[in-house]
Amino acid sequence: MEAKTFQQSEVTSQSSSSRIGAASLPFPPSEGKVDWDAPPPSKWLWSAFLGPELSQRPPSGPPLSQDSRLPVSCPSPLPAPGACGSGKMADGGGLGEAASAAAAPPAPTPGPSPSLGWRERLRAGLAGTGPSLWFVAGLGLLYALRVPLRLCENLAAVTVFLNSLTPKFYVALTGTSSLISGLIFIFEWWYFHKHGTSFIEQVSVSHLRPLMGATESSISEPGSPSSNRESETSRQNLSECKVWRNPLNLFRGAEYRRYTWVTGKEPLTYYDMNLSAQDHQTFFTCDTDFLRPSDTVMQKAWRERNPPARIKAAYQALELNNDCATAYVLLAEEEATTIVDAERLFKQALKAGETIYRRSQQCQHQSPQHEAQLRRDTNVLVYIKRRLAMCARKLGRIREAVKIMRDLMKEFPPLTMLNIHENLLESLLELQAYADVQAVLAKYDDISLPKSAAICYTAALLKTRTVSDKFSPETASRRGLSTAEINAVEAIHRAVEFNPHVPKYLLEMKSLILPPEHILKRGDSEAIAYAFFHLQHWKRIEGALNLLQCTWEGTFRMIPYPLEKGHLFYPYPSCTETADRELLPTFHHVSVYPKKELPFFIHFTAGLCSSTAMIALLTHQFPEIMGVFAKAPSSRKEIISASDAAQQN
């Protein structure tokens, strides 16, 4: 796909050590964007937007062209060449194309490469015919050895043995076969629900396929189209699956640990906590920590896996330096059992952090080490203020929380990667300040910025709010949709396409759990994090959930193949299920989109188990009849052989 150059200001929030990919999701440019204010071209166009409950007509018009979208922006600071598309000149037109064509290497010619030896070419030619050659060779060997092996006599002996078998043997045989196939079926079903794939198919592709001669990819040249395609696919998978820090993550001691005390379940996975440990080392440490003994102790504390050991190290750091801000941060996050205690410790951390930050500002130009120390102290100060705002929000002081967040965004504008605007959106929705929410969306719901479920679904909520109280499916089916209703439905479809897991939680079709500390955009983890905090805002607006329930399934008509082609966004990434299973606890049933069909081997083993069990039951109930059926082929062979002998005599 060709890509037009444009200015993007995407900033990523994760260090390279905590990534498993990227989830930057561009919105199409102005020529491909839906005109939200355009009137409906025909009266029955509304049927294309509604779900199966309200619509009987097919959706009107094909989805937007895939070529009109912007390229996925590179999440890494130093992307590989060509990782972000072709990048034509915007004003150069034909000159840019001519220059790129002149600089590009010539297209490879089809056929085997002359650089390959005769053994490689022979292996490539015989790769596809390997199974057939083995089968023919086996038949020839069997025919050549038919006399030494006495195949005819052995076949007659087998016939005699089968004629002497009783119905009890067939009952035992079919019962054992039914038991074995049933066990295989149960294992396949469990493996599919746990890993999302068939165990037999995975083993066949990973181990049996290379043995059968599927080695075409092993002899592809580095510059061949197949290898280029593989590298491009790997880069795309890497860019689809970046884990982001949850901007609304809870407190470990005051919230996550209390949940464990009550239920006995661990809400955080080891993978999620490991990512948080890497974040803490990135935000709260620097190369000059050895200059201050308290920072050296805290550097070791952030690497500890055991929570009591981390808390003990924090107290040791406070004994060395009573103004160690990161020690107060650790105690507020992990030792405090209530939000009030956490807020008290964060206020102490703020007092110490501001003092250290002012000292770092005065020395920032002395050396590169002092600049790194200033960046670390800035991160600590922003983190403390943000968590204080979240404490105020949880304790009901919402206006105070909004003021802290606005001051943070004004004082540190480069730190938009922390997604503080999502905290601000949630607090403004709690205040029902919808005009302020719209102002924040106007700034951050931009084509050049990465999207999130909070932005897309909040925009849909604001449009739904204007029409939801008067919306009725029966009335809409009679008179059609108004312009405002079409705008609301299109906004819902846009949000559902970005993250199709959210409506199930908003409509309470799936149970909510505590959100993880990291989320995957467009995944189930992001849907849980959004619905956990925003479900109350949808319930507060009369009729909003009713309109969502009537229209959200209509989105899937516009994207029949979501993994191959999207409508307003890029195709849905295929790696979300694997990443969400790492981020979410095992007791949660991960939502999968698009819904996977059961593998062939599950149907096969289920049918085999059922048929053998039925044969075993029939053989046990009607042994004489089943014995006749079992001996019928051998009896027919005896009659044919007897008639042949009579004709010879």
PDB file of N, CA and C in Angstrom, residues 63-115:
ATOM      1  N   PRO A  63     -17.548  -0.250   1.768  1.00  0.00           N
ATOM      2  CA  PRO A  63     -16.736   0.497   2.733  1.00  0.00           C
ATOM      3  C   PRO A  63     -15.707   1.350   2.027  1.00  0.00           C
ATOM      4  N   LEU A  64     -15.103   2.261   2.805  1.00  0.00           N
ATOM      5  CA  LEU A  64     -14.113   3.157   2.240  1.00  0.00           C
ATOM      6  C   LEU A  64     -12.931   2.379   1.700  1.00  0.00           C
ATOM      7  N   SER A  65     -12.286   2.953   0.709  1.00  0.00           N
ATOM      8  CA  SER A  65     -11.142   2.306   0.100  1.00  0.00           C
ATOM      9  C   SER A  65      -9.995   2.233   1.080  1.00  0.00           C
ATOM     10  N   GLN A  66      -9.301   1.111   1.070  1.00  0.00           N
ATOM     11  CA  GLN A  66      -8.150   0.945   1.957  1.00  0.00           C
ATOM     12  C   GLN A  66      -7.012   1.876   1.579  1.00  0.00           C
ATOM     13  N   ASP A  67      -6.933   2.284   0.301  1.00  0.00           N
ATOM     14  CA  ASP A  67      -5.812   3.097  -0.141  1.00  0.00           C
ATOM     15  C   ASP A  67      -5.920   4.534   0.309  1.00  0.00           C
ATOM     16  N   SER A  68      -7.070   4.957   0.853  1.00  0.00           N
ATOM     17  CA  SER A  68      -7.236   6.344   1.254  1.00  0.00           C
ATOM     18  C   SER A  68      -6.837   6.588   2.687  1.00  0.00           C
ATOM     19  N   ARG A  69      -6.261   5.570   3.346  1.00  0.00           N
ATOM     20  CA  ARG A  69      -5.916   5.737   4.740  1.00  0.00           C
ATOM     21  C   ARG A  69      -4.478   6.176   4.892  1.00  0.00           C
ATOM     22  N   LEU A  70      -4.208   6.729   6.073  1.00  0.00           N
ATOM     23  CA  LEU A  70      -2.848   7.135   6.397  1.00  0.00           C
ATOM     24  C   LEU A  70      -2.062   5.929   6.859  1.00  0.00           C
ATOM     25  N   PRO A  71      -0.732   5.969   6.712  1.00  0.00           N
ATOM     26  CA  PRO A  71       0.078   4.837   7.153  1.00  0.00           C
ATOM     27  C   PRO A  71       0.158   4.760   8.658  1.00  0.00           C
ATOM     28  N   VAL A  72       0.402   3.548   9.139  1.00  0.00           N
ATOM     29  CA  VAL A  72       0.611   3.364  10.572  1.00  0.00           C
ATOM     30  C   VAL A  72       1.934   4.001  10.943  1.00  0.00           C
ATOM     31  N   SER A  73       1.924   4.858  11.946  1.00  0.00           N
ATOM     32  CA  SER A  73       3.145   5.538  12.339  1.00  0.00           C
ATOM     33  C   SER A  73       4.040   4.600  13.114  1.00  0.00           C
ATOM     34  N   CYS A  74       5.336   4.807  12.958  1.00  0.00           N
ATOM     35  CA  CYS A  74       6.306   3.954  13.622  1.00  0.00           C
ATOM     36  C   CYS A  74       6.343   4.274  15.107  1.00  0.00           C
ATOM     37  N   PRO A  75       6.185   3.272  15.998  1.00  0.00           N
ATOM     38  CA  PRO A  75       6.200   3.555  17.421  1.00  0.00           C
ATOM     39  C   PRO A  75       7.592   3.727  17.987  1.00  0.00           C
ATOM     40  N   SER A  76       8.594   3.128  17.384  1.00  0.00           N
ATOM     41  CA  SER A  76       9.925   3.182  17.946  1.00  0.00           C
ATOM     42  C   SER A  76      10.614   4.467  17.569  1.00  0.00           C
ATOM     43  N   PRO A  77      11.522   4.979  18.428  1.00  0.00           N
ATOM     44  CA  PRO A  77      12.190   6.238  18.118  1.00  0.00           C
ATOM     45  C   PRO A  77      13.032   6.171  16.867  1.00  0.00           C
ATOM     46  N   LEU A  78      13.644   5.018  16.582  1.00  0.00           N
ATOM     47  CA  LEU A  78      14.477   4.889  15.396  1.00  0.00           C
ATOM     48  C   LEU A  78      13.947   3.749  14.556  1.00  0.00           C
ATOM     49  N   PRO A  79      12.943   3.993  13.705  1.00  0.00           N
ATOM     50  CA  PRO A  79      12.350   2.909  12.927  1.00  0.00           C
ATOM     51  C   PRO A  79      13.287   2.423  11.853  1.00  0.00           C
ATOM     52  N   ALA A  80      13.068   1.187  11.468  1.00  0.00           N
ATOM     53  CA  ALA A  80      13.849   0.633  10.379  1.00  0.00           C
ATOM     54  C   ALA A  80      13.463   1.295   9.074  1.00  0.00           C
ATOM     55  N   PRO A  81      14.370   1.371   8.101  1.00  0.00           N
ATOM     56  CA  PRO A  81      14.028   2.006   6.821  1.00  0.00           C
ATOM     57  C   PRO A  81      12.874   1.288   6.163  1.00  0.00           C
ATOM     58  N   GLY A  82      11.920   2.064   5.731  1.00  0.00           N
ATOM     59  CA  GLY A  82      10.762   1.503   5.046  1.00  0.00           C
ATOM     60  C   GLY A  82       9.723   0.944   5.951  1.00  0.00           C
ATOM     61  N   ALA A  83       9.876   1.088   7.265  1.00  0.00           N
ATOM     62  CA  ALA A  83       8.904   0.512   8.181  1.00  0.00           C
ATOM     63  C   ALA A  83       7.629   1.295   8.254  1.00  0.00           C
ATOM     64  N   CYS A  84       7.606   2.496   7.741  1.00  0.00           N
ATOM     65  CA  CYS A  84       6.422   3.345   7.827  1.00  0.00           C
ATOM     66  C   CYS A  84       5.863   3.674   6.464  1.00  0.00           C
ATOM     67  N   GLY A  85       6.022   2.863   5.501  1.00  0.00           N
ATOM     68  CA  GLY A  85       5.437   3.123   4.194  1.00  0.00           C
ATOM     69  C   GLY A  85       6.446   3.698   3.235  1.00  0.00           C
ATOM     70  N   SER A  86       5.987   3.984   2.032  1.00  0.00           N
ATOM     71  CA  SER A  86       6.865   4.418   0.975  1.00  0.00           C
ATOM     72  C   SER A  86       7.270   5.858   1.085  1.00  0.00           C
ATOM     73  N   GLY A  87       6.360   6.752   1.526  1.00  0.00           N
ATOM     74  CA  GLY A  87       6.714   8.126   1.769  1.00  0.00           C
ATOM     75  C   GLY A  87       6.975   8.932   0.527  1.00  0.00           C
ATOM     76  N   LYS A  88       5.981   9.126  -0.352  1.00  0.00           N
ATOM     77  CA  LYS A  88       6.148   9.963  -1.542  1.00  0.00           C
ATOM     78  C   LYS A  88       6.244  11.426  -1.170  1.00  0.00           C
ATOM     79  N   MET A  89       6.823  12.196  -2.062  1.00  0.00           N
ATOM     80  CA  MET A  89       6.843  13.636  -1.880  1.00  0.00           C
ATOM     81  C   MET A  89       5.441  14.188  -2.095  1.00  0.00           C
ATOM     82  N   ALA A  90       5.047  15.121  -1.217  1.00  0.00           N
ATOM     83  CA  ALA A  90       3.688  15.656  -1.301  1.00  0.00           C
ATOM     84  C   ALA A  90       3.530  16.598  -2.470  1.00  0.00           C
ATOM     85  N   ASP A  91       4.570  17.382  -2.781  1.00  0.00           N
ATOM     86  CA  ASP A  91       4.475  18.360  -3.855  1.00  0.00           C
ATOM     87  C   ASP A  91       5.241  17.940  -5.094  1.00  0.00           C
ATOM     88  N   GLY A  92       6.106  16.950  -4.992  1.00  0.00           N
ATOM     89  CA  GLY A  92       6.958  16.600  -6.111  1.00  0.00           C
ATOM     90  C   GLY A  92       6.275  15.813  -7.176  1.00  0.00           C
ATOM     91  N   GLY A  93       5.235  15.056  -6.811  1.00  0.00           N
ATOM     92  CA  GLY A  93       4.464  14.305  -7.789  1.00  0.00           C
ATOM     93  C   GLY A  93       5.326  13.362  -8.591  1.00  0.00           C
ATOM     94  N   GLY A  94       5.360  13.582  -9.915  1.00  0.00           N
ATOM     95  CA  GLY A  94       6.064  12.682 -10.808  1.00  0.00           C
ATOM     96  C   GLY A  94       7.547  12.668 -10.574  1.00  0.00           C
ATOM     97  N   LEU A  95       8.132  13.803 -10.160  1.00  0.00           N
ATOM     98  CA  LEU A  95       9.557  13.833  -9.907  1.00  0.00           C
ATOM     99  C   LEU A  95       9.921  12.909  -8.762  1.00  0.00           C
ATOM    100  N   GLY A  96       9.109  12.926  -7.713  1.00  0.00           N
ATOM    101  CA  GLY A  96       9.373  12.024  -6.590  1.00  0.00           C
ATOM    102  C   GLY A  96       9.270  10.573  -7.003  1.00  0.00           C
ATOM    103  N   GLU A  97       8.293  10.231  -7.841  1.00  0.00           N
ATOM    104  CA  GLU A  97       8.155   8.855  -8.295  1.00  0.00           C
ATOM    105  C   GLU A  97       9.327   8.443  -9.155  1.00  0.00           C
ATOM    106  N   ALA A  98       9.786   9.352 -10.032  1.00  0.00           N
ATOM    107  CA  ALA A  98      10.909   9.015 -10.889  1.00  0.00           C
ATOM    108  C   ALA A  98      12.174   8.797 -10.074  1.00  0.00           C
ATOM    109  N   ALA A  99      12.376   9.646  -9.079  1.00  0.00           N
ATOM    110  CA  ALA A  99      13.563   9.481  -8.251  1.00  0.00           C
ATOM    111  C   ALA A  99      13.525   8.178  -7.472  1.00  0.00           C
ATOM    112  N   SER A 100      12.345   7.855  -6.921  1.00  0.00           N
ATOM    113  CA  SER A 100      12.246   6.603  -6.165  1.00  0.00           C
ATOM    114  C   SER A 100      12.398   5.400  -7.072  1.00  0.00           C
ATOM    115  N   ALA A 101      11.890   5.509  -8.307  1.00  0.00           N
ATOM    116  CA  ALA A 101      12.032   4.395  -9.243  1.00  0.00           C
ATOM    117  C   ALA A 101      13.478   4.208  -9.649  1.00  0.00           C
ATOM    118  N   ALA A 102      14.216   5.323  -9.791  1.00  0.00           N
ATOM    119  CA  ALA A 102      15.616   5.215 -10.168  1.00  0.00           C
ATOM    120  C   ALA A 102      16.452   4.638  -9.045  1.00  0.00           C
ATOM    121  N   ALA A 103      16.075   4.969  -7.813  1.00  0.00           N
ATOM    122  CA  ALA A 103      16.858   4.482  -6.677  1.00  0.00           C
ATOM    123  C   ALA A 103      16.498   3.066  -6.285  1.00  0.00           C
ATOM    124  N   ALA A 104      15.325   2.579  -6.691  1.00  0.00           N
ATOM    125  CA  ALA A 104      14.875   1.254  -6.283  1.00  0.00           C
ATOM    126  C   ALA A 104      15.631   0.186  -7.056  1.00  0.00           C
ATOM    127  N   PRO A 105      15.895  -0.961  -6.461  1.00  0.00           N
ATOM    128  CA  PRO A 105      16.569  -2.052  -7.163  1.00  0.00           C
ATOM    129  C   PRO A 105      15.632  -2.678  -8.179  1.00  0.00           C
ATOM    130  N   PRO A 106      16.185  -3.315  -9.225  1.00  0.00           N
ATOM    131  CA  PRO A 106      15.339  -3.929 -10.244  1.00  0.00           C
ATOM    132  C   PRO A 106      14.545  -5.078  -9.668  1.00  0.00           C
ATOM    133  N   ALA A 107      13.372  -5.281 -10.230  1.00  0.00           N
ATOM    134  CA  ALA A 107      12.500  -6.346  -9.750  1.00  0.00           C
ATOM    135  C   ALA A 107      13.105  -7.693 -10.067  1.00  0.00           C
ATOM    136  N   PRO A 108      13.047  -8.639  -9.152  1.00  0.00           N
ATOM    137  CA  PRO A 108      13.623  -9.957  -9.396  1.00  0.00           C
ATOM    138  C   PRO A 108      12.817 -10.710 -10.434  1.00  0.00           C
ATOM    139  N   THR A 109      13.509 -11.461 -11.242  1.00  0.00           N
ATOM    140  CA  THR A 109      12.852 -12.256 -12.279  1.00  0.00           C
ATOM    141  C   THR A 109      12.329 -13.531 -11.674  1.00  0.00           C
ATOM    142  N   PRO A 110      11.195 -14.039 -12.193  1.00  0.00           N
ATOM    143  CA  PRO A 110      10.662 -15.281 -11.646  1.00  0.00           C
ATOM    144  C   PRO A 110      11.540 -16.462 -11.989  1.00  0.00           C
ATOM    145  N   GLY A 111      11.349 -17.516 -11.231  1.00  0.00           N
ATOM    146  CA  GLY A 111      12.104 -18.727 -11.466  1.00  0.00           C
ATOM    147  C   GLY A 111      13.217 -18.897 -10.464  1.00  0.00           C
ATOM    148  N   PRO A 112      13.918 -20.048 -10.506  1.00  0.00           N
ATOM    149  CA  PRO A 112      14.998 -20.292  -9.556  1.00  0.00           C
ATOM    150  C   PRO A 112      16.127 -19.311  -9.755  1.00  0.00           C
ATOM    151  N   SER A 113      16.738 -18.915  -8.681  1.00  0.00           N
ATOM    152  CA  SER A 113      17.830 -17.956  -8.755  1.00  0.00           C
ATOM    153  C   SER A 113      19.079 -18.647  -9.258  1.00  0.00           C
ATOM    154  N   PRO A 114      19.874 -17.992 -10.155  1.00  0.00           N
ATOM    155  CA  PRO A 114      21.080 -18.639 -10.667  1.00  0.00           C
ATOM    156  C   PRO A 114      22.140 -18.818  -9.601  1.00  0.00           C
ATOM    157  N   SER A 115      22.025 -18.090  -8.474  1.00  0.00           N
ATOM    158  CA  SER A 115      23.037 -18.234  -7.440  1.00  0.00           C
ATOM    159  C   SER A 115      22.884 -19.523  -6.642  1.00  0.00           C
TER     160      SER A 115
END
